[in-house]
PDB file of C-alpha atoms in Angstrom:
ATOM      1  CA  MET A   1     -20.938 -34.250   4.520  1.00 67.00           C
ATOM      2  CA  ARG A   2     -23.181 -36.371   2.299  1.00 72.00           C
ATOM      3  CA  GLU A   3     -21.120 -39.497   2.878  1.00 79.00           C
ATOM      4  CA  LYS A   4     -21.924 -39.160   6.585  1.00 81.00           C
ATOM      5  CA  GLY A   5     -25.635 -38.766   5.871  1.00 84.00           C
ATOM      6  CA  LEU A   6     -25.786 -35.052   6.660  1.00 87.00           C
ATOM      7  CA  LYS A   7     -27.575 -32.370   4.637  1.00 86.00           C
ATOM      8  CA  ILE A   8     -26.999 -28.657   4.392  1.00 86.00           C
ATOM      9  CA  LEU A   9     -30.131 -26.535   4.499  1.00 88.00           C
ATOM     10  CA  GLU A  10     -30.726 -22.807   4.483  1.00 92.00           C
ATOM     11  CA  VAL A  11     -32.485 -21.651   7.610  1.00 92.00           C
ATOM     12  CA  PRO A  12     -34.241 -18.275   7.643  1.00 93.00           C
ATOM     13  CA  VAL A  13     -33.013 -15.987  10.401  1.00 93.00           C
ATOM     14  CA  LYS A  14     -34.549 -12.771  11.668  1.00 90.00           C
ATOM     15  CA  VAL A  15     -32.286 -10.409  13.594  1.00 88.00           C
ATOM     16  CA  HIS A  16     -33.298  -7.268  15.434  1.00 84.00           C
ATOM     17  CA  TYR A  17     -30.763  -5.084  17.207  1.00 80.00           C
ATOM     18  CA  ASP A  18     -32.045  -2.794  19.948  1.00 80.00           C
ATOM     19  CA  GLY A  19     -29.739   0.176  19.410  1.00 78.00           C
ATOM     20  CA  LYS A  20     -28.541   2.231  16.513  1.00 78.00           C
ATOM     21  CA  ALA A  21     -25.274   1.550  14.749  1.00 74.00           C
ATOM     22  CA  LYS A  22     -22.348   2.925  16.721  1.00 80.00           C
ATOM     23  CA  ARG A  23     -20.534   4.178  13.644  1.00 82.00           C
ATOM     24  CA  ASN A  24     -21.634   6.104  10.631  1.00 87.00           C
ATOM     25  CA  PRO A  25     -21.673   3.729   7.609  1.00 87.00           C
ATOM     26  CA  LEU A  26     -19.617   6.187   5.551  1.00 92.00           C
ATOM     27  CA  ALA A  27     -16.985   6.536   8.285  1.00 91.00           C
ATOM     28  CA  HIS A  28     -16.883   2.760   8.712  1.00 90.00           C
ATOM     29  CA  GLY A  29     -16.506   2.223   4.962  1.00 92.00           C
ATOM     30  CA  LEU A  30     -13.680   4.753   4.801  1.00 94.00           C
ATOM     31  CA  SER A  31     -11.881   3.121   7.737  1.00 94.00           C
ATOM     32  CA  VAL A  32     -12.155  -0.292   6.056  1.00 93.00           C
ATOM     33  CA  LEU A  33     -10.819   1.163   2.794  1.00 94.00           C
ATOM     34  CA  ASN A  34      -7.981   2.848   4.700  1.00 94.00           C
ATOM     35  CA  ARG A  35      -7.005  -0.432   6.356  1.00 94.00           C
ATOM     36  CA  ILE A  36      -7.058  -2.297   3.036  1.00 94.00           C
ATOM     37  CA  MET A  37      -4.827   0.335   1.438  1.00 92.00           C
ATOM     38  CA  ARG A  38      -2.392   0.198   4.378  1.00 92.00           C
ATOM     39  CA  MET A  39      -2.180  -3.589   4.134  1.00 93.00           C
ATOM     40  CA  MET A  40      -1.517  -3.420   0.394  1.00 92.00           C
ATOM     41  CA  VAL A  41       1.259  -0.865   0.830  1.00 92.00           C
ATOM     42  CA  GLU A  42       2.822  -2.805   3.722  1.00 91.00           C
ATOM     43  CA  ARG A  43       2.951  -6.045   1.748  1.00 92.00           C
ATOM     44  CA  ARG A  44       4.044  -4.743  -1.677  1.00 94.00           C
ATOM     45  CA  PRO A  45       5.291  -1.159  -1.427  1.00 95.00           C
ATOM     46  CA  LEU A  46       7.175  -1.201  -4.726  1.00 95.00           C
ATOM     47  CA  ILE A  47       4.017  -2.060  -6.647  1.00 96.00           C
ATOM     48  CA  TYR A  48       1.516   0.130  -4.821  1.00 96.00           C
ATOM     49  CA  LEU A  49       3.794   3.129  -4.229  1.00 96.00           C
ATOM     50  CA  GLY A  50       6.731   2.708  -6.591  1.00 96.00           C
ATOM     51  CA  ILE A  51       4.746   2.407  -9.816  1.00 97.00           C
ATOM     52  CA  PRO A  52       2.478   5.413  -9.077  1.00 97.00           C
ATOM     53  CA  GLY A  53       5.550   7.393  -7.984  1.00 98.00           C
ATOM     54  CA  LEU A  54       7.299   6.543 -11.231  1.00 98.00           C
ATOM     55  CA  LEU A  55       4.216   7.518 -13.250  1.00 98.00           C
ATOM     56  CA  ILE A  56       3.982  10.846 -11.412  1.00 98.00           C
ATOM     57  CA  LEU A  57       7.680  11.493 -12.052  1.00 98.00           C
ATOM     58  CA  ILE A  58       7.319  10.650 -15.754  1.00 98.00           C
ATOM     59  CA  SER A  59       4.277  12.920 -16.063  1.00 98.00           C
ATOM     60  CA  GLY A  60       6.267  15.702 -14.392  1.00 98.00           C
ATOM     61  CA  MET A  61       9.042  15.197 -16.906  1.00 98.00           C
ATOM     62  CA  GLY A  62       6.493  15.272 -19.722  1.00 98.00           C
ATOM     63  CA  VAL A  63       5.097  18.589 -18.525  1.00 98.00           C
ATOM     64  CA  GLY A  64       8.696  19.782 -18.177  1.00 97.00           C
ATOM     65  CA  VAL A  65       9.454  18.928 -21.805  1.00 98.00           C
ATOM     66  CA  ILE A  66       6.349  20.831 -22.897  1.00 96.00           C
ATOM     67  CA  THR A  67       7.401  23.786 -20.738  1.00 96.00           C
ATOM     68  CA  LEU A  68      10.942  23.799 -22.139  1.00 97.00           C
ATOM     69  CA  ASN A  69       9.607  23.541 -25.683  1.00 97.00           C
ATOM     70  CA  ARG A  70       7.310  26.504 -25.112  1.00 96.00           C
ATOM     71  CA  PHE A  71      10.181  28.462 -23.533  1.00 96.00           C
ATOM     72  CA  SER A  72      12.490  27.773 -26.480  1.00 96.00           C
ATOM     73  CA  GLN A  73       9.833  28.998 -28.914  1.00 96.00           C
ATOM     74  CA  THR A  74       8.573  32.094 -27.081  1.00 95.00           C
ATOM     75  CA  ARG A  75      11.427  32.941 -24.683  1.00 95.00           C
ATOM     76  CA  THR A  76       8.839  33.382 -21.918  1.00 94.00           C
ATOM     77  CA  LEU A  77       8.579  31.034 -18.983  1.00 94.00           C
ATOM     78  CA  ALA A  78       5.132  29.634 -18.194  1.00 93.00           C
ATOM     79  CA  ILE A  79       5.130  29.844 -14.396  1.00 96.00           C
ATOM     80  CA  GLY A  80       2.122  27.539 -13.952  1.00 96.00           C
ATOM     81  CA  HIS A  81       3.614  24.767 -16.055  1.00 96.00           C
ATOM     82  CA  THR A  82       6.967  25.204 -14.331  1.00 97.00           C
ATOM     83  CA  LEU A  83       5.394  24.891 -10.879  1.00 98.00           C
ATOM     84  CA  ILE A  84       3.419  21.825 -11.955  1.00 98.00           C
ATOM     85  CA  THR A  85       6.624  20.285 -13.344  1.00 98.00           C
ATOM     86  CA  VAL A  86       8.539  20.879 -10.132  1.00 98.00           C
ATOM     87  CA  LEU A  87       5.659  19.659  -7.956  1.00 98.00           C
ATOM     88  CA  LEU A  88       5.112  16.454  -9.934  1.00 98.00           C
ATOM     89  CA  CYS A  89       8.830  15.656 -10.053  1.00 98.00           C
ATOM     90  CA  ILE A  90       9.340  16.235  -6.326  1.00 99.00           C
ATOM     91  CA  VAL A  91       6.250  14.228  -5.347  1.00 98.00           C
ATOM     92  CA  GLY A  92       7.192  11.399  -7.722  1.00 98.00           C
ATOM     93  CA  ILE A  93      10.745  11.206  -6.380  1.00 98.00           C
ATOM     94  CA  LEU A  94       9.529  11.268  -2.764  1.00 98.00           C
ATOM     95  CA  ILE A  95       7.022   8.484  -3.379  1.00 97.00           C
ATOM     96  CA  LEU A  96       9.695   6.422  -5.140  1.00 98.00           C
ATOM     97  CA  PHE A  97      12.119   6.829  -2.233  1.00 97.00           C
ATOM     98  CA  VAL A  98       9.407   5.997   0.314  1.00 97.00           C
ATOM     99  CA  SER A  99       8.565   2.823  -1.605  1.00 97.00           C
ATOM    100  CA  LEU A 100      12.231   1.798  -1.663  1.00 97.00           C
ATOM    101  CA  VAL A 101      12.640   2.429   2.074  1.00 97.00           C
ATOM    102  CA  LEU A 102       9.445   0.545   2.928  1.00 95.00           C
ATOM    103  CA  ASP A 103      10.479  -2.375   0.737  1.00 96.00           C
ATOM    104  CA  SER A 104      13.903  -2.602   2.368  1.00 96.00           C
ATOM    105  CA  LEU A 105      12.290  -2.431   5.832  1.00 95.00           C
ATOM    106  CA  ARG A 106       9.847  -5.176   4.873  1.00 94.00           C
ATOM    107  CA  ASN A 107      12.713  -7.355   3.631  1.00 95.00           C
ATOM    108  CA  ARG A 108      14.727  -6.708   6.779  1.00 96.00           C
ATOM    109  CA  PHE A 109      11.807  -7.600   9.049  1.00 94.00           C
ATOM    110  CA  SER A 110      11.274 -10.812   7.074  1.00 92.00           C
ATOM    111  CA  GLU A 111      14.946 -11.711   7.550  1.00 96.00           C
ATOM    112  CA  LEU A 112      14.738 -10.956  11.271  1.00 96.00           C
ATOM    113  CA  GLN A 113      11.603 -13.053  11.622  1.00 94.00           C
ATOM    114  CA  ALA A 114      13.260 -16.002   9.869  1.00 94.00           C
ATOM    115  CA  THR A 115      16.327 -15.669  12.103  1.00 96.00           C
ATOM    116  CA  LEU A 116      14.193 -15.548  15.238  1.00 95.00           C
ATOM    117  CA  LEU A 117      12.258 -18.641  14.175  1.00 93.00           C
ATOM    118  CA  ARG A 118      15.502 -20.538  13.483  1.00 94.00           C
ATOM    119  CA  ASN A 119      16.899 -19.512  16.866  1.00 93.00           C
ATOM    120  CA  LEU A 120      13.671 -20.544  18.584  1.00 92.00           C
ATOM    121  CA  GLU A 121      13.776 -23.953  16.889  1.00 92.00           C
ATOM    122  CA  THR A 122      17.405 -24.409  17.915  1.00 92.00           C
ATOM    123  CA  LEU A 123      16.566 -23.469  21.491  1.00 90.00           C
ATOM    124  CA  GLN A 124      13.617 -25.866  21.621  1.00 90.00           C
ATOM    125  CA  ASN A 125      15.690 -28.698  20.136  1.00 88.00           C
ATOM    126  CA  SER A 126      18.465 -28.145  22.669  1.00 87.00           C
ATOM    127  CA  LYS A 127      15.942 -28.247  25.545  1.00 83.00           C
ATOM    128  CA  GLU A 128      14.445 -31.505  24.236  1.00 83.00           C
ATOM    129  CA  LYS A 129      17.878 -33.167  24.132  1.00 79.00           C
ATOM    130  CA  ARG A 130      18.479 -32.475  27.836  1.00 71.00           C
TER     131      ARG A 130
END
């Protein structure tokens, strides 16, 4: 810009809107956060779902080891720990499987998109040759 003799200046601006905001700021912030999270999961599901799923599964196994240790010492089953173990393991496995399915879908859509672009190029090249 300077080589063309132009300068950049800050210009003060005053804005006044006549009405109130259409959306609650909290609701708007939550919708923005929701969209960001969805985009992250769509682009890299193994990182944003697979790693947390694996950590949840490992924590469930850890609680399970503690529960089994307590059972072997006292011969009484701690129902709360057992339920937490089962819940964490099931949730972890489900999240892991969801991340794998989403990743394979993402890869498949990328392959389909590349194939469609190649076919479109081929079609355009064949029309130009006529």
